[in-house]
Coordinates of C-alpha atoms and ligand atoms in Angstrom, one line a residue:
Chain A
X1 CA 19.3 5.0 -8.3
X2 CA 18.1 8.0 -6.4
X3 CA 14.9 6.2 -5.5
X4 CA 16.9 3.2 -4.1
X5 CA 18.9 5.5 -1.9
X6 CA 15.8 7.4 -0.6
X7 CA 13.9 4.2 0.3
X8 CA 17.1 2.6 1.7
X9 CA 17.5 5.6 4.0
X10 CA 13.9 5.3 5.2
X11 CA 14.4 1.6 6.0
X12 CA 17.5 2.4 8.0
X13 CA 15.6 5.1 10.0
X14 CA 12.9 2.5 10.7
X15 CA 15.5 0.0 12.0
X16 CA 16.9 2.7 14.3
X17 CA 13.4 3.7 15.5
X18 CA 12.3 0.1 16.2
X19 CA 15.6 -0.6 18.0
X20 CA 16.4 -3.3 15.5
X21 CA 19.9 -1.9 15.2
X22 CA 20.3 -2.9 18.9
X23 CA 18.6 -6.2 19.3
X24 CA 19.7 -7.9 16.2
X25 CA 23.5 -7.5 16.7
X26 CA 23.1 -8.3 20.4
X27 CA 21.3 -11.6 19.7
X28 CA 23.8 -12.6 17.1
X29 CA 26.6 -11.8 19.5
X30 CA 25.1 -13.7 22.3
X31 CA 24.5 -16.8 20.2
X32 CA 28.1 -16.5 18.8
X33 CA 30.2 -16.0 21.9
X34 CA 28.2 -18.5 23.9
X35 CA 30.1 -21.2 22.0
X36 CA 33.7 -20.4 23.0
X37 CA 32.7 -19.3 26.5
X38 CA 30.7 -22.4 27.4
X39 CA 33.3 -24.7 25.7
X40 CA 36.0 -23.1 27.8
X41 CA 34.2 -23.3 31.1
X42 CA 32.7 -26.7 30.5
X43 CA 34.9 -28.6 32.9
X44 CA 34.2 -26.0 35.7
X45 CA 30.5 -26.1 34.9
X46 CA 30.4 -29.9 35.2
X47 CA 32.5 -29.7 38.3
X48 CA 30.1 -27.1 39.9
X49 CA 27.1 -29.3 39.0
X50 CA 28.8 -31.6 41.5
X51 CA 26.7 -34.8 41.2
X52 CA 29.7 -36.8 40.1
X53 CA 31.0 -39.6 42.3
X54 CA 34.1 -38.6 44.4
X55 CA 37.3 -39.1 42.5
X56 CA 35.8 -38.9 39.0
X57 CA 38.3 -37.2 36.7
X58 CA 36.5 -35.2 34.1
X59 CA 38.4 -35.3 30.9
X60 CA 37.1 -33.4 28.0
X61 CA 39.3 -32.9 25.0
X62 CA 39.9 -29.2 24.5
X63 CA 38.5 -28.3 21.1
X64 CA 40.5 -26.3 18.5
X65 CA 39.6 -22.7 17.7
X66 CA 38.4 -23.8 14.3
X67 CA 36.0 -26.3 15.8
X68 CA 34.6 -23.7 18.1
X69 CA 34.1 -21.2 15.3
X70 CA 32.5 -23.9 13.2
X71 CA 30.1 -24.7 16.0
X72 CA 29.1 -21.0 16.1
X73 CA 28.4 -21.0 12.4
X74 CA 26.3 -24.1 12.7
X75 CA 24.3 -22.2 15.4
X76 CA 24.1 -19.3 12.9
X77 CA 22.7 -21.7 10.3
X78 CA 19.9 -22.9 12.6
X79 CA 18.7 -20.3 15.1
X80 CA 20.5 -17.8 12.9
X81 CA 18.3 -18.6 10.0
X82 CA 15.2 -18.2 12.0
X83 CA 16.5 -14.7 13.1
X84 CA 17.2 -13.7 9.6
X85 CA 13.8 -14.9 8.4
X86 CA 12.1 -13.0 11.3
X87 CA 14.0 -9.9 10.5
X88 CA 13.1 -10.0 6.8
X89 CA 9.6 -11.4 6.8
X90 CA 7.7 -8.2 7.2
X91 CA 9.8 -6.0 5.0
X92 CA 7.4 -6.3 2.0
X93 CA 4.2 -7.9 3.5
X94 CA 3.8 -5.3 6.3
X95 CA 3.6 -2.5 3.8
X96 CA 1.1 -4.4 1.8
X97 CA -1.0 -5.2 4.8
X98 CA -1.1 -1.7 6.2
X99 CA -1.3 -0.1 2.8
X100 CA 1.6 2.2 3.4
X101 CA 3.2 0.8 0.2
X102 CA 0.8 3.0 -1.8
X103 CA 2.5 6.2 -0.6
X104 CA 5.7 5.0 -2.2
X105 CA 4.2 3.4 -5.3
X106 CA 2.1 6.4 -6.3
X107 CA 5.4 8.2 -6.8
X108 CA 7.6 7.6 -9.8
X109 CA 9.1 4.5 -8.3
X110 CA 9.4 1.1 -10.0
X111 CA 8.9 -2.2 -8.2
X112 CA 12.5 -3.0 -8.9
X113 CA 13.5 0.1 -7.0
X114 CA 11.1 -0.7 -4.2
X115 CA 12.2 -4.3 -3.7
X116 CA 15.9 -3.9 -4.2
X117 CA 16.2 -1.0 -1.8
X118 CA 14.5 -3.0 0.9
X119 CA 16.6 -6.0 0.0
X120 CA 19.8 -4.0 0.5
X121 CA 18.5 -2.6 3.8
X122 CA 17.9 -6.1 5.1
X123 CA 21.3 -7.3 3.8
X124 CA 22.9 -4.3 5.6
X125 CA 21.5 -4.8 9.0
X126 CA 21.7 -8.6 9.0
X127 CA 25.2 -8.9 7.7
X128 CA 26.3 -6.1 10.1
X129 CA 24.7 -8.0 13.0
X130 CA 26.3 -11.3 11.9
X131 CA 29.6 -9.5 11.3
X132 CA 29.7 -8.1 14.8
X133 CA 28.6 -11.3 16.4
X134 CA 31.0 -13.5 14.4
X135 CA 33.8 -11.0 14.8
X136 CA 33.5 -11.0 18.6
X137 CA 33.2 -14.8 18.6
X138 CA 36.5 -15.0 16.6
X139 CA 38.1 -12.7 19.1
X140 CA 37.1 -14.8 22.1
X141 CA 38.0 -18.0 20.4
X142 CA 41.5 -16.8 19.7
X143 CA 41.7 -15.6 23.3
X144 CA 40.6 -18.9 24.8
X145 CA 41.6 -21.5 22.2
X146 CA 44.1 -22.1 19.4
X147 CA 44.4 -19.4 16.8
X148 CA 42.2 -19.2 13.7
X149 CA 43.9 -17.1 11.1
X150 CA 42.4 -13.8 10.0
X151 CA 42.3 -15.1 6.5
X152 CA 40.3 -18.2 7.4
X153 CA 38.0 -16.1 9.5
X154 CA 37.3 -13.6 6.7
X155 CA 36.9 -16.3 4.1
X156 CA 34.4 -18.3 6.1
X157 CA 32.6 -15.1 6.9
X158 CA 32.3 -14.2 3.2
X159 CA 31.0 -17.6 2.1
X160 CA 28.5 -17.7 4.9
X161 CA 27.5 -14.2 3.8
X162 CA 26.4 -15.6 0.4
X163 CA 24.3 -18.2 2.2
X164 CA 22.7 -15.3 4.2
X165 CA 21.9 -13.4 0.9
X166 CA 20.1 -16.6 -0.2
X167 CA 18.1 -16.8 3.0
X168 CA 17.2 -13.1 2.9
X169 CA 16.1 -13.4 -0.8
X170 CA 14.0 -16.5 -0.1
X171 CA 12.2 -14.8 2.8
X172 CA 11.6 -11.6 0.9
X173 CA 10.3 -13.6 -2.0
X174 CA 7.7 -15.3 0.1
X175 CA 7.0 -11.9 1.7
X176 CA 6.1 -10.7 -1.8
X177 CA 3.8 -13.7 -2.4
X178 CA 2.1 -14.1 1.0
X179 CA 0.6 -11.5 3.3
X180 CA 0.6 -13.5 6.6
X181 CA 3.8 -13.5 8.6
X182 CA 3.1 -17.1 9.7
X183 CA 2.9 -18.3 6.1
X184 CA 6.1 -16.4 5.2
X185 CA 8.2 -17.7 8.1
X186 CA 6.8 -21.2 7.7
X187 CA 7.5 -21.6 4.0
X188 CA 10.9 -19.9 4.2
X189 CA 12.1 -21.9 7.1
X190 CA 10.7 -25.1 5.6
X191 CA 12.3 -24.6 2.2
X192 CA 15.7 -23.7 3.7
X193 CA 15.7 -26.5 6.2
X194 CA 14.5 -29.0 3.6
X195 CA 17.3 -27.9 1.3
X196 CA 19.9 -28.4 4.1
X197 CA 18.5 -31.9 5.0
X198 CA 18.5 -33.0 1.3
X199 CA 22.0 -31.6 1.1
X200 CA 23.1 -33.8 4.0
X201 CA 21.7 -37.0 2.4
X202 CA 22.7 -36.5 -1.2
X203 CA 25.9 -34.6 -0.7
X204 CA 27.3 -35.6 -4.1
X205 CA 24.3 -34.4 -6.1
X206 CA 23.9 -31.1 -4.2
X207 CA 27.2 -29.5 -4.8
X208 CA 25.4 -26.5 -6.5
X209 CA 23.1 -25.9 -3.5
X210 CA 23.4 -22.8 -1.4
X211 CA 23.1 -25.0 1.7
X212 CA 26.3 -26.7 0.5
X213 CA 28.1 -23.4 1.3
X214 CA 28.1 -24.4 4.9
X215 CA 30.3 -27.4 3.9
X216 CA 32.7 -25.0 2.2
X217 CA 32.9 -23.0 5.4
X218 CA 33.7 -26.2 7.4
X219 CA 36.4 -27.1 4.9
X220 CA 38.0 -23.7 5.2
X221 CA 38.0 -23.6 8.9
X222 CA 39.0 -27.3 9.5
X223 CA 41.2 -28.1 6.6
X224 CA 42.3 -24.7 5.5
X225 CA 41.2 -25.3 1.9
X226 CA 38.1 -25.0 -0.3
X227 CA 36.2 -28.0 -1.6
X228 CA 36.9 -28.3 -5.3
X229 CA 33.3 -27.4 -6.2
X230 CA 33.5 -23.9 -4.8
X231 CA 33.2 -22.1 -8.1
X232 CA 30.1 -24.1 -9.1
X233 CA 28.7 -23.6 -5.7
X234 CA 29.2 -19.9 -5.7
X235 CA 28.0 -19.3 -9.2
X236 CA 24.8 -21.4 -8.8
X237 CA 24.0 -19.8 -5.5
X238 CA 24.4 -16.3 -6.9
X239 CA 22.3 -17.2 -9.9
X240 CA 19.6 -18.5 -7.7
X241 CA 19.7 -15.3 -5.7
X242 CA 19.2 -13.2 -8.8
X243 CA 16.5 -15.6 -10.0
X244 CA 14.6 -15.3 -6.6
X245 CA 14.9 -11.5 -6.7
X246 CA 13.6 -11.5 -10.2
X247 CA 10.6 -13.7 -9.3
X248 CA 9.8 -11.4 -6.3
X249 CA 9.7 -8.3 -8.4
X250 CA 7.7 -10.0 -11.0
X251 CA 5.2 -11.2 -8.3
X252 CA 4.9 -7.7 -6.9
X253 CA 4.2 -6.2 -10.3
X254 CA 1.5 -8.7 -10.9
X255 CA -0.3 -8.0 -7.7
X256 CA -2.5 -4.9 -7.7
X257 CA -2.7 -2.5 -4.8
Chain B
X1 CA -6.5 17.4 -21.1
X2 CA -6.4 13.9 -19.6
X3 CA -8.5 11.5 -21.7
X4 CA -9.9 8.4 -20.1
X5 CA -11.0 6.3 -23.1
X6 CA -13.3 3.3 -22.6
X7 CA -11.7 2.2 -19.3
X8 CA -12.8 -1.1 -18.0
X9 CA -11.6 -3.2 -15.1
X10 CA -12.6 -6.8 -14.4
X11 CA -11.6 -8.6 -11.2
X12 CA -12.0 -12.3 -11.8
X13 CA -15.6 -12.5 -12.9
X14 CA -16.6 -9.2 -11.4
X15 CA -16.7 -6.1 -13.6
X16 CA -15.8 -3.2 -11.4
X17 CA -15.7 -0.5 -14.0
X18 CA -16.9 -0.6 -17.6
X19 CA -16.8 1.7 -20.6
X20 CA -15.6 4.7 -18.6
X21 CA -15.2 7.7 -21.0
X22 CA -14.4 11.1 -19.6
X23 CA -12.0 14.0 -20.3
X24 CA -10.5 15.9 -17.4
X25 CA -9.5 19.4 -18.2
X26 CA -6.1 20.3 -16.8
X27 CA -5.6 23.8 -18.3
X28 CA -4.4 26.2 -15.7
X29 CA -7.1 28.7 -16.4
X30 CA -9.9 26.1 -16.6
X31 CA -9.4 24.2 -13.4
X32 CA -12.3 22.2 -12.4
X33 CA -13.3 20.3 -9.3
X34 CA -15.0 17.0 -10.2
X35 CA -17.0 14.9 -7.9
X36 CA -17.3 11.2 -8.6
X37 CA -20.5 10.3 -6.9
X38 CA -21.9 6.8 -6.4
X39 CA -23.0 4.2 -3.9
X40 CA -20.5 1.8 -2.3
X41 CA -19.3 -0.7 -4.8
X42 CA -20.0 1.6 -7.8
X43 CA -16.4 1.4 -8.9
X44 CA -15.2 4.8 -7.7
X45 CA -12.0 3.5 -6.0
X46 CA -11.2 1.3 -8.9
X47 CA -11.6 4.2 -11.4
X48 CA -9.3 6.5 -9.3
X49 CA -6.7 3.7 -8.9
X50 CA -6.6 3.2 -12.6
X51 CA -6.0 7.0 -12.9
X52 CA -3.0 6.7 -10.5
X53 CA -1.5 3.7 -12.2
X54 CA -1.8 1.6 -9.1
X55 CA -3.9 -0.8 -11.0
X56 CA -3.9 -1.4 -14.7
X57 CA -7.2 -1.2 -16.8
X58 CA -8.4 -4.5 -18.3
X59 CA -9.0 -2.5 -21.4
X60 CA -9.1 1.2 -22.4
X61 CA -6.5 3.9 -22.3
X62 CA -5.5 7.0 -20.3
X63 CA -3.7 9.6 -22.4
X64 CA -2.7 13.1 -22.0
X65 CA -1.1 15.8 -24.2
X66 CA 0.2 17.7 -21.2
X67 CA 1.9 14.9 -19.3
X68 CA 5.0 13.2 -20.6
X69 CA 6.6 10.1 -19.3
X70 CA 5.5 8.8 -15.9
X71 CA 2.0 10.1 -15.2
X72 CA 2.8 9.7 -11.5
X73 CA 4.9 12.8 -11.7
X74 CA 1.8 14.9 -12.3
X75 CA -0.7 13.4 -9.9
X76 CA -1.3 13.6 -6.1
X77 CA -3.3 10.8 -4.6
X78 CA -5.1 10.4 -1.3
X79 CA -6.3 6.7 -0.9
X80 CA -9.6 5.8 0.6
X81 CA -7.9 4.1 3.5
X82 CA -4.6 5.9 3.8
X83 CA -1.8 4.5 5.9
X84 CA 1.5 6.2 6.7
X85 CA 4.5 5.2 8.7
X86 CA 3.4 5.7 12.3
X87 CA 6.9 5.9 13.5
X88 CA 7.7 8.9 11.3
X89 CA 7.0 12.5 12.0
X90 CA 4.9 14.4 9.5
X91 CA 8.1 16.3 8.5
X92 CA 10.0 13.1 7.9
X93 CA 7.2 11.6 5.9
X94 CA 6.7 14.6 3.7
X95 CA 10.5 14.7 3.1
X96 CA 10.5 11.1 2.1
X97 CA 7.6 11.3 -0.4
X98 CA 8.8 14.7 -1.7
X99 CA 12.3 13.3 -2.4
X100 CA 10.6 10.3 -4.2
X101 CA 8.7 12.8 -6.4
X102 CA 12.1 14.3 -7.4
X103 CA 12.1 17.5 -5.3
X104 CA 15.5 18.6 -4.1
X105 CA 16.4 19.0 -0.4
X106 CA 16.4 22.8 -0.2
X107 CA 13.1 23.3 -2.1
X108 CA 11.6 20.6 0.0
X109 CA 12.3 22.3 3.3
X110 CA 10.4 25.4 2.4
X111 CA 7.8 23.4 0.5
X112 CA 7.1 21.3 3.6
X113 CA 6.5 24.2 5.9
X114 CA 4.3 25.8 3.2
X115 CA 2.2 22.7 2.8
X116 CA 2.0 22.0 6.6
X117 CA 0.9 25.5 7.0
X118 CA -1.9 25.3 4.4
X119 CA -3.3 22.1 5.9
X120 CA -3.1 23.5 9.4
X121 CA -0.4 21.1 10.8
X122 CA 2.4 23.6 11.1
X123 CA 2.8 23.2 14.9
X124 CA 2.7 19.4 14.9
X125 CA 5.1 18.7 12.1
X126 CA 7.6 17.1 14.5
X127 CA 5.0 14.9 16.1
X128 CA 4.9 11.2 15.3
X129 CA 2.1 10.3 12.8
X130 CA 1.1 7.5 15.1
X131 CA -0.2 10.1 17.6
X132 CA -2.3 12.0 15.1
X133 CA -6.1 12.1 15.2
X134 CA -8.2 10.9 12.2
X135 CA -8.7 14.4 10.9
X136 CA -5.0 15.3 11.3
X137 CA -4.1 12.1 9.4
X138 CA -6.5 13.0 6.6
X139 CA -5.0 16.5 6.3
X140 CA -1.5 15.0 6.3
X141 CA -2.8 12.8 3.5
X142 CA -3.7 15.9 1.5
X143 CA -0.4 17.5 2.4
X144 CA 1.5 14.5 0.9
X145 CA -0.7 14.6 -2.1
X146 CA 0.1 18.2 -2.9
X147 CA 3.7 18.4 -1.9
X148 CA 5.0 18.2 -5.5
X149 CA 2.4 20.6 -6.9
X150 CA 0.6 18.0 -9.0
X151 CA -1.5 19.0 -12.0
X152 CA -4.2 16.7 -10.9
X153 CA -5.3 15.9 -7.3
X154 CA -7.1 12.6 -6.8
X155 CA -8.9 12.1 -3.5
X156 CA -10.8 9.0 -2.7
X157 CA -13.5 9.7 -0.2
X158 CA -11.6 12.5 1.5
X159 CA -14.3 13.2 4.1
X160 CA -16.3 10.0 4.5
X161 CA -14.5 8.7 7.5
X162 CA -14.4 12.0 9.4
X163 CA -16.5 13.4 12.2
X164 CA -18.4 16.7 11.4
X165 CA -15.5 18.9 12.5
X166 CA -12.9 17.0 10.6
X167 CA -15.2 17.0 7.6
X168 CA -15.6 20.8 7.8
X169 CA -11.8 21.3 8.0
X170 CA -11.1 19.1 5.0
X171 CA -14.0 20.6 2.9
X172 CA -12.6 24.1 3.6
X173 CA -9.2 23.0 2.6
X174 CA -10.5 21.5 -0.7
X175 CA -12.3 24.7 -1.4
X176 CA -9.0 26.5 -1.1
X177 CA -7.1 23.9 -3.1
X178 CA -9.4 23.9 -6.1
X179 CA -8.2 27.4 -7.0
X180 CA -4.7 25.9 -7.4
X181 CA -5.2 22.6 -9.1
X182 CA -7.7 20.3 -10.8
X183 CA -9.3 18.0 -8.3
X184 CA -11.2 14.8 -8.7
X185 CA -12.7 13.3 -5.6
X186 CA -15.1 10.5 -4.9
X187 CA -17.9 10.4 -2.4
X188 CA -21.0 8.4 -1.7
X189 CA -22.8 11.3 -0.2
X190 CA -24.6 13.7 -2.5
X191 CA -24.2 16.6 -0.1
X192 CA -20.4 16.3 -0.3
X193 CA -20.6 16.3 -4.0
X194 CA -22.8 19.4 -4.1
X195 CA -20.8 21.5 -1.8
X196 CA -17.6 22.1 -3.7
X197 CA -17.7 20.5 -7.1
X198 CA -18.2 22.2 -10.5
X199 CA -18.9 19.0 -12.2
X200 CA -20.6 15.8 -11.0
X201 CA -20.1 12.4 -12.4
X202 CA -22.5 9.8 -11.1
X203 CA -21.5 6.2 -11.2
X204 CA -23.4 3.1 -10.5
X205 CA -22.5 -0.6 -11.1
X206 CA -19.3 0.4 -12.8
X207 CA -20.8 2.8 -15.3
X208 CA -21.2 6.5 -15.6
X209 CA -24.9 7.1 -15.5
X210 CA -24.9 10.9 -15.5
X211 CA -22.5 13.8 -15.9
X212 CA -22.8 17.5 -15.9
X213 CA -22.5 20.6 -13.8
X214 CA -24.3 20.7 -10.5
X215 CA -26.6 23.3 -11.9
X216 CA -27.6 21.5 -15.1
X217 CA -28.2 18.2 -13.2
X218 CA -30.4 20.0 -10.7
X219 CA -32.4 21.5 -13.4
X220 CA -32.7 18.3 -15.3
X221 CA -34.0 16.4 -12.3
X222 CA -36.2 19.2 -10.9
X223 CA -39.6 18.1 -12.1
X224 CA -42.9 18.9 -10.5
X225 CA -44.5 15.8 -8.9
X226 CA -48.2 15.7 -8.1
X227 CA -49.9 13.3 -5.7
X228 CA -53.5 12.8 -6.3
X229 CA -56.0 10.9 -4.1
X230 CA -59.6 10.6 -5.0
X231 CA -62.8 9.0 -3.5
X232 CA -63.5 7.0 -6.6
X233 CA -61.2 4.9 -8.9
X234 CA -58.7 6.6 -11.1
X235 CA -58.8 4.8 -14.5
X236 CA -55.9 4.0 -16.7
X237 CA -56.7 7.0 -19.0
X238 CA -54.3 9.0 -16.8
X239 CA -51.3 7.1 -18.3
X240 CA -52.2 8.4 -21.8
X241 CA -52.1 12.1 -21.1
X242 CA -49.5 13.8 -23.4
X243 CA -47.9 16.1 -20.8
X244 CA -47.3 13.4 -18.2
X245 CA -43.9 11.9 -17.9
X246 CA -44.4 9.2 -15.4
X247 CA -47.2 7.7 -13.5
X248 CA -46.7 5.7 -10.3
X249 CA -49.8 4.0 -9.1
X250 CA -50.1 3.9 -5.3
X251 CA -53.5 2.3 -5.1
X252 CA -56.8 2.2 -7.1
X253 CA -57.6 5.7 -5.8
X254 CA -54.2 7.4 -5.7
X255 CA -51.3 8.1 -8.0
X256 CA -48.1 10.0 -8.0
X257 CA -47.3 11.6 -11.3
X258 CA -44.4 13.5 -12.7
X259 CA -45.4 16.2 -15.3
X260 CA -43.7 18.4 -17.8
X261 CA -42.2 21.5 -16.2
X262 CA -44.6 23.9 -17.9
X263 CA -47.0 26.2 -16.1
X264 CA -50.1 25.0 -18.1
X265 CA -49.5 21.3 -17.3
X266 CA -50.9 21.6 -13.9
X267 CA -54.1 23.4 -15.1
X268 CA -54.5 20.9 -17.9
X269 CA -54.2 18.0 -15.4
X270 CA -56.9 19.5 -13.2
X271 CA -59.2 20.0 -16.2
X272 CA -58.7 16.4 -17.2
X273 CA -59.4 15.2 -13.7
X274 CA -62.7 17.0 -13.6
X275 CA -63.7 15.9 -17.1
X276 CA -63.2 12.3 -16.0
X277 CA -65.4 12.8 -12.9
X278 CA -62.6 12.2 -10.4
X279 CA -63.7 13.2 -6.9
X280 CA -60.4 14.7 -5.7
X281 CA -59.7 14.4 -2.0
X282 CA -56.1 15.4 -2.2
X283 CA -54.0 17.2 -4.7
X284 CA -50.4 17.8 -3.5
X285 CA -47.8 19.6 -5.6
X286 CA -44.1 18.9 -4.9
X287 CA -40.8 18.7 -6.7
X288 CA -38.5 15.8 -7.4
X289 CA -34.8 16.6 -6.8
X290 CA -31.4 15.3 -7.7
X291 CA -31.4 13.8 -4.3
X292 CA -34.3 11.6 -5.2
X293 CA -32.7 10.6 -8.5
X294 CA -29.6 9.6 -6.6
X295 CA -31.6 7.8 -4.0
X296 CA -33.2 5.7 -6.7
X297 CA -29.8 4.9 -8.0
X298 CA -28.5 3.8 -4.6
X299 CA -31.4 1.5 -4.2
Ligands
LIG1 N1 -9.1 -6.1 -5.7 C1 -10.4 -6.5 -6.0 N2 -10.7 -7.8 -6.2 C2 -12.0 -8.2 -6.5 N3 -13.0 -7.3 -6.6 C3 -12.8 -6.0 -6.3 C4 -11.5 -5.5 -6.0 N4 -11.5 -4.2 -5.9 C5 -12.8 -3.9 -6.0 N5 -13.6 -4.9 -6.3 C6 -15.0 -5.0 -6.6 O1 -15.3 -4.0 -7.6 C7 -16.5 -3.3 -7.3 C8 -16.2 -1.8 -7.2 O2 -15.4 -1.5 -6.1 P1 -14.8 -0.1 -5.7 O3 -14.2 0.5 -6.9 O4 -14.0 -0.2 -4.5 O5 -16.2 0.7 -5.4 P2 -16.4 2.1 -4.6 O6 -15.1 2.7 -4.4 O7 -17.3 2.9 -5.5 O8 -17.1 1.7 -3.4 C9 -17.0 -3.8 -6.0 O9 -18.0 -4.7 -6.2 C10 -15.8 -4.5 -5.4 O10 -16.2 -5.6 -4.6
LIG2 MG1 -14.2 3.2 -2.6

């Protein structure tokens, strides 16, 4: 326990030193609030573009607040995933590549401690960044569009958070297997995107998949209710996360420094 | 006592270390400084890593009667290619590893300044490690290895990558440290092994080929060598002489021989040469050394 806290603190200090605590929240915020703001000003933007024939009446249906928030989350599950993967990719592999991992592992520290403290650190900074970005987006959405209740906002946020845990775990698992960042990003992004695409095609058979959590989020925001497979979806996603963490630690233990 | 019993390590099809048997004395009053000497690829790093627990032996055991539980509590380790967090200061780094080794905050604060003082980095403790020179990094490496007062200090090629000044600094530091703790360090340079060690362990191709104190090894390999050149052919009778250890034929007319280290051997050789009608043109007496023995091993 003590070891986890010590390594966690070190990771946090590194995030501060490398300005990650600044750029990651900013990027998530920008991606988030772009949605309500561009949607709101869309008519003016088109107007200013000005190459419409005289007399054209631009009529764009005003989206609901829920629709705007959902669009943000769908951004978060495309560009957002890439950001998460980029943030977490080097966590394990960089230490293996430089050899700095030795200075930790030559102390009485287990690979479980080593991995899990880094995992928690990634979870902290990524979920804080997304929390800030998504929170501000919710604020602007309520300001400019119809209200989304606080309850729906929090619930969609929590479900999305489980999906984020899955992405972090997958990336760090590939980070334990591979050394090259290209290989880590490639395989993580490929796996997660493939899962999402398969999910889109075989929706019925994929109720258990972590990528199906995005459908749950949509249902909460748009219809104000969960899909009836929520329990299965959450349980299987959490089990998969535990499994991936287990595999990562096992892989690290097998490798020799 | 730390007993290394029949350690072997195989990587795929390559045997890096085999049948390594050695006991390291850890008694406070019998501290020793052991040099692990061998050419590149001899298996030094692999052996030391097995000692630290960073890699597991393919077979064999490491046991100790004085260390309970996690052996890593009792050892300090400086890797051959150390790497620290460049964005940390030396103070922060030592605090991090010290805490991992179980030291509490208050003890650590005094301990850090103590250790930085003894490795000569007292004034630069707040500087980022990324700005350190090679010699400074190596001294920081030693500082992190001794922060928790280990019973055994394991140093992998502590001076190999340093320039002469850095080498001098680190050697002096080790000389000081060997009074406080048992040290085992590896090197591929005989001179580095001779300078501070009490005990030398020579490794080649994964095996220990010689152990002993520096003095005993020197004595063992200090043998008179004689080079003889003659105007006529030197026959094979010379191989049969009882007091001769080794004959190396350079040509029909010249040989290099190693003889027993006794005063009369040389006289007997001269007598035998005359009896066999050898027309001596050169008779050069020299000595073989540990260096030559090691040189042979390296080749
Ligand atoms: N991780 C590894 N995988 C495969 N072979 C290795 C590995 N580590 C060392 N070796 C091999 O084992 C032998 C001993 O290496 P090493 O212990 O590093 O020697 P030294 O430190 O004496 O130079 C070498 O031939 C090296 O190529
Ligand atoms: Mg080596």
